[in-house]
CSV table of C-alpha atoms in Angstrom, one decimal:
chain,number,residue,atom,x,y,z
J,593,ASN,CA,-11.1,13.6,-2.5
J,594,VAL,CA,-11.1,9.5,-3.6
J,595,GLY,CA,-7.3,8.6,-3.8
J,596,LEU,CA,-4.6,7.8,-6.4
J,597,CYS,CA,-6.9,6.4,-9.3
J,598,ILE,CA,-5.3,3.9,-11.3
J,599,ALA,CA,-7.4,2.2,-14.0
J,600,LEU,CA,-11.0,1.7,-15.1
J,601,TRP,CA,-12.8,-1.2,-13.6
J,602,ASP,CA,-15.9,-1.4,-15.4
J,603,VAL,CA,-18.8,0.8,-16.9
J,604,THR,CA,-22.2,0.0,-15.2
J,605,LYS,CA,-24.8,2.2,-17.3
J,606,LEU,CA,-24.9,4.1,-20.3
J,607,GLU,CA,-27.4,6.3,-20.6
J,608,ASP,CA,-28.8,8.3,-23.7
J,609,SER,CA,-26.5,10.9,-25.4
J,610,TYR,CA,-27.3,14.1,-26.0
J,611,ILE,CA,-26.0,17.3,-28.2
J,612,PHE,CA,-26.4,20.7,-26.9
J,613,PRO,CA,-26.8,23.9,-28.6
J,614,GLY,CA,-23.2,25.4,-29.5
J,615,ASP,CA,-21.3,22.6,-29.2
J,616,GLY,CA,-21.0,19.9,-31.5
J,617,ALA,CA,-19.8,16.9,-29.5
J,618,SER,CA,-22.2,14.1,-27.9
J,619,HIS,CA,-22.3,14.1,-24.4
J,620,THR,CA,-23.2,10.9,-22.7
J,621,ILE,CA,-23.9,10.2,-18.9
J,622,VAL,CA,-21.8,7.3,-17.7
J,623,ASN,CA,-21.6,5.3,-15.0
J,624,PHE,CA,-18.7,3.5,-14.0
J,625,ARG,CA,-16.2,1.9,-11.4
J,626,TYR,CA,-12.7,3.1,-10.9
J,627,VAL,CA,-9.9,1.2,-9.2
J,628,VAL,CA,-8.3,3.3,-6.6
J,629,PHE,CA,-5.5,3.3,-4.5
J,630,ARG,CA,-6.9,4.6,-0.8
J,631,PRO,CA,-5.4,2.8,2.1
J,632,PHE,CA,-7.9,3.0,5.0
J,633,MET,CA,-7.2,4.6,8.3
J,634,ASP,CA,-4.6,2.3,10.8
J,635,GLU,CA,-3.9,0.1,7.2
J,636,ILE,CA,-0.2,-1.7,7.7
J,637,LEU,CA,1.6,-1.0,4.9
J,638,THR,CA,5.5,-1.7,3.5
J,639,GLY,CA,7.4,0.3,1.7
J,640,LYS,CA,11.2,2.0,1.0
J,641,THR,CA,12.4,4.9,2.4
J,642,LYS,CA,13.0,7.5,0.0
J,643,SER,CA,14.8,10.4,2.2
J,644,CYS,CA,14.9,12.3,5.6
J,645,SER,CA,15.0,15.5,7.0
J,646,LYS,CA,14.6,17.2,10.3
J,647,GLU,CA,10.2,16.8,9.8
J,648,GLY,CA,10.6,12.9,9.4
J,649,VAL,CA,11.1,10.3,7.0
J,650,TYR,CA,9.3,10.4,3.4
J,651,VAL,CA,8.6,6.9,2.0
J,652,SER,CA,7.8,5.4,-1.4
J,653,ILE,CA,5.8,2.6,-2.3
J,654,GLY,CA,6.8,2.5,-5.9
J,655,ILE,CA,3.6,3.8,-7.5
J,656,PHE,CA,3.3,6.6,-4.6
J,657,ASP,CA,5.9,8.8,-3.4
J,658,ASP,CA,4.1,11.6,-1.1
J,659,ILE,CA,3.9,9.5,2.2
J,660,LEU,CA,5.2,11.1,5.4
J,661,ILE,CA,6.2,9.7,8.9
J,662,PRO,CA,6.7,13.0,10.9
J,663,ALA,CA,9.0,13.6,13.6
J,664,ASP,CA,6.6,12.9,16.7
J,665,ALA,CA,5.3,9.2,14.9
J,666,MET,CA,8.6,7.8,15.4
J,667,GLN,CA,9.6,4.9,17.5
J,668,HIS,CA,10.6,6.5,21.0
J,669,PRO,CA,13.3,7.9,21.8
J,670,SER,CA,14.6,8.4,18.1
J,671,ARG,CA,16.7,11.5,17.2
J,672,PHE,CA,17.6,13.3,14.0
J,673,ASP,CA,21.5,12.8,13.3
J,674,ASP,CA,22.8,16.2,11.7
J,675,LYS,CA,25.9,14.4,10.6
J,676,GLU,CA,24.4,11.2,8.9
J,677,GLN,CA,21.1,13.5,7.8
J,678,LEU,CA,19.3,10.3,8.9
J,679,TRP,CA,16.9,9.5,11.7
J,680,ALA,CA,18.1,6.7,14.4
J,681,TRP,CA,16.1,5.0,17.1
J,682,GLU,CA,17.7,5.1,20.2
J,683,TYR,CA,17.6,1.4,21.3
J,684,GLU,CA,18.1,0.7,24.8
J,685,THR,CA,19.2,-2.7,25.7
J,686,ASP,CA,20.9,-4.2,29.2
J,687,ASP,CA,24.5,-3.5,27.9
J,688,GLY,CA,23.8,0.2,26.8
J,689,LYS,CA,22.1,2.5,23.9
J,690,HIS,CA,22.3,1.6,20.4
J,691,ASP,CA,21.4,3.7,17.2
J,692,LEU,CA,19.5,2.3,14.8
J,693,PHE,CA,19.8,4.4,11.6
J,694,MET,CA,16.9,4.5,9.0
J,695,ASP,CA,19.2,4.2,5.9
J,696,ILE,CA,17.9,5.1,2.9
J,697,GLY,CA,16.1,2.6,0.3
J,698,GLU,CA,15.0,0.4,3.2
J,699,GLU,CA,11.8,-1.7,3.7
J,700,ILE,CA,9.7,-0.2,6.2
J,701,ARG,CA,6.7,-1.1,7.8
J,702,PHE,CA,4.2,1.8,8.8
J,703,ARG,CA,0.6,2.5,10.0
J,704,VAL,CA,-1.5,5.1,8.2
J,705,VAL,CA,-3.0,7.6,10.7
J,706,ASP,CA,-3.7,10.5,8.4
J,707,GLU,CA,-4.5,11.7,4.7
J,708,ILE,CA,-4.4,15.1,3.5
J,709,PHE,CA,-6.3,16.1,0.0
J,710,VAL,CA,-5.1,19.3,-1.1
J,711,ASP,CA,-7.0,20.8,-4.0
J,712,THR,CA,-4.6,21.9,-6.8
J,713,THR,CA,-6.7,23.4,-9.2
J,714,PRO,CA,-5.3,26.4,-10.8
J,715,SER,CA,-6.8,29.8,-9.7
J,716,GLY,CA,-7.4,32.9,-11.4
J,717,PRO,CA,-4.9,35.6,-12.1
J,718,ASP,CA,-3.8,37.8,-9.1
J,719,GLY,CA,-4.4,41.1,-9.2
J,720,THR,CA,-1.2,42.5,-9.2
J,721,ALA,CA,-0.3,42.1,-12.8
J,722,ASN,CA,2.3,44.5,-13.2
J,723,GLN,CA,4.9,41.8,-11.9
J,724,PRO,CA,6.7,40.1,-14.3
J,725,SER,CA,5.4,36.5,-13.6
J,726,GLU,CA,7.9,34.0,-12.2
J,727,ILE,CA,7.4,30.7,-11.7
J,728,SER,CA,7.9,30.0,-8.1
J,729,ASP,CA,8.8,26.6,-7.4
J,730,THR,CA,7.7,26.7,-3.6
J,731,GLU,CA,4.1,27.7,-4.5
J,732,SER,CA,4.1,24.6,-7.1
J,733,LYS,CA,4.8,22.1,-4.9
J,734,LYS,CA,1.8,21.2,-3.1
J,735,THR,CA,1.0,17.6,-3.5
J,736,PRO,CA,-3.0,16.6,-3.9
J,737,TYR,CA,-2.9,13.6,-1.9
J,738,THR,CA,-0.5,13.1,1.1
J,739,ILE,CA,-0.6,10.1,3.4
J,740,VAL,CA,0.4,10.6,7.2
J,741,GLY,CA,2.1,7.5,8.6
J,742,SER,CA,3.6,6.2,11.9
J,743,ILE,CA,6.0,3.7,13.3
J,744,SER,CA,5.6,4.1,16.9
J,745,GLU,CA,4.5,0.6,17.6
J,746,PRO,CA,6.3,-2.6,17.9
J,747,GLY,CA,6.5,-4.3,14.8
J,748,LEU,CA,6.4,-0.9,12.9
J,749,GLY,CA,10.1,0.6,11.5
J,750,LEU,CA,12.4,-0.9,9.4
J,751,LEU,CA,11.7,-4.4,8.5
J,752,SER,CA,15.5,-5.5,9.7
J,753,TRP,CA,14.6,-4.1,13.1
J,754,TRP,CA,12.2,-7.2,13.6
J,755,ASN,CA,13.1,-10.0,11.5
J,756,SER,CA,15.7,-12.1,13.8
Z,153,MET,CA,-18.2,14.1,-12.8
Z,154,GLU,CA,-19.7,13.3,-9.2
Z,155,VAL,CA,-18.7,10.8,-6.8
Z,156,VAL,CA,-21.4,8.5,-6.6
Z,157,ASN,CA,-20.0,6.0,-3.8
Z,158,GLU,CA,-16.2,6.7,-2.5
Z,159,ASN,CA,-15.9,2.9,-1.8
Z,160,SER,CA,-18.0,0.6,-3.3
Z,161,ALA,CA,-16.0,-2.3,-2.7
Z,162,MET,CA,-12.1,-3.5,-1.7
Z,163,LEU,CA,-9.7,-5.0,-4.1
Z,164,SER,CA,-6.9,-7.6,-3.2
Z,165,ASN,CA,-3.7,-7.1,-4.5
Z,166,PHE,CA,-4.3,-10.1,-6.4
Z,167,GLU,CA,-7.4,-8.8,-8.5
Z,168,VAL,CA,-5.8,-5.6,-8.9
Z,169,TYR,CA,-2.8,-7.3,-10.1
Z,170,GLY,CA,-5.1,-9.5,-12.8
Z,171,LEU,CA,-6.9,-6.6,-14.2
Z,172,LEU,CA,-4.0,-4.6,-14.6
Z,173,THR,CA,-1.9,-7.3,-16.9
Z,174,ASP,CA,-5.1,-7.7,-18.7
Z,175,ILE,CA,-4.9,-4.1,-19.7
Z,176,GLN,CA,-1.5,-4.2,-20.7
Z,177,ALA,CA,-2.3,-7.7,-22.6
Z,178,GLY,CA,-4.8,-5.4,-24.2
Z,179,ARG,CA,-7.4,-8.9,-23.1
Z,180,GLY,CA,-9.5,-5.5,-21.2
Z,181,GLN,CA,-12.4,-3.9,-22.7
Z,182,ASN,CA,-10.3,-0.8,-23.3
Z,183,LYS,CA,-7.1,-1.4,-25.5
Z,184,PRO,CA,-4.3,1.0,-24.5
Z,185,ASN,CA,-4.1,3.1,-27.5
Z,186,LYS,CA,-1.4,5.8,-28.5
Z,187,HIS,CA,-3.3,8.3,-26.3
Z,188,GLN,CA,-3.1,6.8,-23.1
Z,189,GLN,CA,0.3,7.4,-22.1
Z,190,GLN,CA,-0.8,7.9,-18.7
Z,191,LEU,CA,-2.5,4.7,-17.9
Z,192,ALA,CA,0.3,2.9,-19.5
Z,193,THR,CA,2.9,4.6,-17.4
Z,194,ILE,CA,0.6,3.9,-13.9
Z,195,THR,CA,0.0,0.3,-15.4
Z,196,TYR,CA,3.3,-0.4,-15.6
Z,197,GLU,CA,4.6,1.1,-12.2
Z,198,THR,CA,1.6,-0.7,-10.1
Z,199,ILE,CA,2.5,-4.1,-12.0
Z,200,LYS,CA,5.9,-3.5,-11.1
Z,201,TYR,CA,5.1,-3.0,-7.5
Z,202,LEU,CA,3.2,-5.5,-6.9
Z,203,GLU,CA,5.1,-8.0,-8.7
Z,204,THR,CA,7.0,-8.1,-5.3
Z,205,LYS,CA,4.3,-9.0,-3.1
Z,206,PRO,CA,3.1,-12.0,-2.3
Z,207,CYS,CA,-0.1,-11.4,-4.9
Z,208,LYS,CA,2.2,-12.8,-7.8
Z,209,HIS,CA,1.9,-16.4,-6.0
Z,210,GLN,CA,-1.4,-16.7,-5.3
Z,211,SER,CA,-4.4,-17.7,-7.4
Z,212,GLU,CA,-8.4,-17.6,-7.1
Z,213,GLU,CA,-8.6,-21.0,-5.7
Z,214,SER,CA,-6.2,-20.8,-3.1
Z,215,ILE,CA,-7.7,-17.5,-2.0
Z,216,THR,CA,-11.0,-19.0,-1.7
Z,217,GLU,CA,-9.5,-21.9,0.4
Z,218,PHE,CA,-7.8,-19.5,2.3
Z,219,MET,CA,-10.9,-16.9,3.1
Z,220,LYS,CA,-12.9,-19.9,4.0
Z,221,GLU,CA,-10.1,-21.1,6.5
Z,222,LEU,CA,-10.2,-17.6,8.1
Z,223,GLN,CA,-13.9,-17.9,8.7
Z,224,SER,CA,-13.6,-19.2,12.1
Z,225,PHE,CA,-11.6,-16.8,13.2
Z,226,ASN,CA,-14.1,-13.8,12.9
Z,227,LEU,CA,-11.7,-10.9,11.2
Z,228,THR,CA,-13.2,-7.9,9.7
Z,229,LYS,CA,-13.0,-7.8,6.0
Z,230,ALA,CA,-10.3,-4.9,6.5
Z,231,GLU,CA,-8.2,-7.4,8.4
Z,232,LYS,CA,-8.8,-10.3,6.0
Z,233,VAL,CA,-7.7,-8.3,3.2
Z,234,GLN,CA,-4.3,-7.0,5.2
Z,235,ILE,CA,-3.6,-10.3,5.8
Z,236,LEU,CA,-3.8,-11.7,2.1
Z,237,ASN,CA,-2.1,-8.6,0.8
Z,238,LEU,CA,0.8,-8.6,3.6
Z,239,CYS,CA,1.3,-12.1,4.4
Z,240,PRO,CA,2.2,-12.1,7.6
Z,241,THR,CA,5.0,-14.4,9.0
Z,242,THR,CA,5.5,-13.3,13.0
Z,243,ALA,CA,2.7,-12.8,15.6
Z,244,VAL,CA,4.1,-9.3,15.9
Z,245,GLU,CA,2.7,-8.4,12.6
Z,246,ILE,CA,-0.4,-10.3,13.4
Z,247,GLN,CA,-1.0,-8.1,16.2
Z,248,LEU,CA,-0.6,-5.2,14.2
Z,249,ILE,CA,-2.6,-6.0,11.4
Z,250,ILE,CA,-6.0,-7.5,14.1
Z,251,GLU,CA,-7.1,-4.9,16.6
Z,252,GLU,CA,-7.2,-6.2,20.2
Z,253,SER,CA,-5.6,-9.7,19.2
Z,254,GLU,CA,-4.6,-10.8,22.7
Z,255,GLU,CA,-8.3,-10.4,23.7
Z,256,ARG,CA,-10.0,-11.9,20.5
Z,257,LEU,CA,-7.3,-14.5,19.7
Z,258,THR,CA,-5.7,-17.1,22.0
Z,259,GLU,CA,-2.0,-17.4,21.6
Z,260,GLU,CA,-2.7,-21.2,20.3
Z,261,GLN,CA,-5.2,-19.5,17.5
Z,262,ILE,CA,-2.3,-16.9,16.3
Z,263,TYR,CA,0.0,-19.9,16.0
Z,264,LYS,CA,-2.7,-21.6,14.1
Z,265,LEU,CA,-3.4,-18.4,11.7
Z,266,LEU,CA,0.6,-18.3,11.1
Z,267,ASP,CA,0.3,-21.8,9.8
Z,268,ILE,CA,-2.7,-21.7,7.6
Z,269,ILE,CA,-1.2,-18.4,5.6
Z,270,VAL,CA,2.2,-20.3,5.5
Z,271,LYS,CA,0.1,-23.1,4.1
Z,272,TYR,CA,-1.5,-21.2,1.6
Z,273,ASN,CA,1.1,-18.5,0.7
Z,274,PRO,CA,4.4,-20.0,0.7
Z,275,THR,CA,7.3,-17.9,0.1
Z,276,GLU,CA,10.0,-18.2,-2.5
Z,277,ALA,CA,12.3,-19.2,0.7
Z,278,ASP,CA,9.8,-21.8,1.3
Z,279,GLN,CA,9.6,-22.7,-1.8
Z,280,GLU,CA,13.2,-22.9,-2.4
Z,281,GLU,CA,13.6,-25.3,0.7
Z,282,ASP,CA,11.1,-27.8,-0.9
Z,283,ASN,CA,12.9,-27.8,-3.9
Z,284,LEU,CA,16.3,-28.4,-2.2
Z,285,ALA,CA,14.7,-30.9,0.0
Z,286,GLU,CA,13.6,-32.9,-3.5
Z,287,MET,CA,16.5,-32.6,-4.7
Z,288,ASP,CA,18.4,-34.0,-1.4
Z,289,SER,CA,15.4,-37.0,-1.3
Z,290,SER,CA,16.1,-38.2,-4.9
Z,291,ASN,CA,20.0,-38.2,-4.7
Z,292,ASP,CA,19.7,-40.8,-1.5
């Protein structure tokens, strides 16, 4: 529950090596520091919109794809356009309402509001072993680390909305 | 494996970029061997991502100078790291990064902060403008 591990930074301590009975390998306790990607709460990040659905907008930052901006964290007011399958911010100016669409592949700035860690280690086999085992895609789609973002503040959302 | 400390230090994009380019060049402590395919993948992807960020143009000296100038603004460590990584160019971005910026900084201070950021992190657009300005002056 640490974040996305990237690479080793350094090793701080190497302790003695032991050999355990029944096991030919040698075991060493090592203290090391690792570089981890883990944005802190309320951090501002910039990414690209990956896809839109009723649940919200999915954002990717190249190395990490599982970022969701849920429907209730959009700019107020926003709506999901079924025809285009895109989210749009209903921006009101003096001459009426404009729909600012959140197109795919656009740069978007968001604030990190929550992170979800899910344990995806495989559990043991179930008791009902009579049924032929099918690989069910819906079960195995749990991502171990998901970031929840928000764009409901001035300055957040598509960069093109705020750059004059 | 036991996690001793979840967050022992905060790294800037620039430091991570330096480490990963070292690993890729084989200069780090662990030379990439044929068994570390996943490390190679993530190193490659992360370097590709970091190259689109302003950290590509930063250097150790510019960052130390930058940090010294930021000291007068009383910012938290998280705010300084964010400013370094994001290089905000507008007042709206500063307000997002710095909490309660209206109470902690005057408008004059916000503009001064933006000037310092531009001074130490020239974007490519600024560099192109500088190059064009030089060409114009040499053509005269």
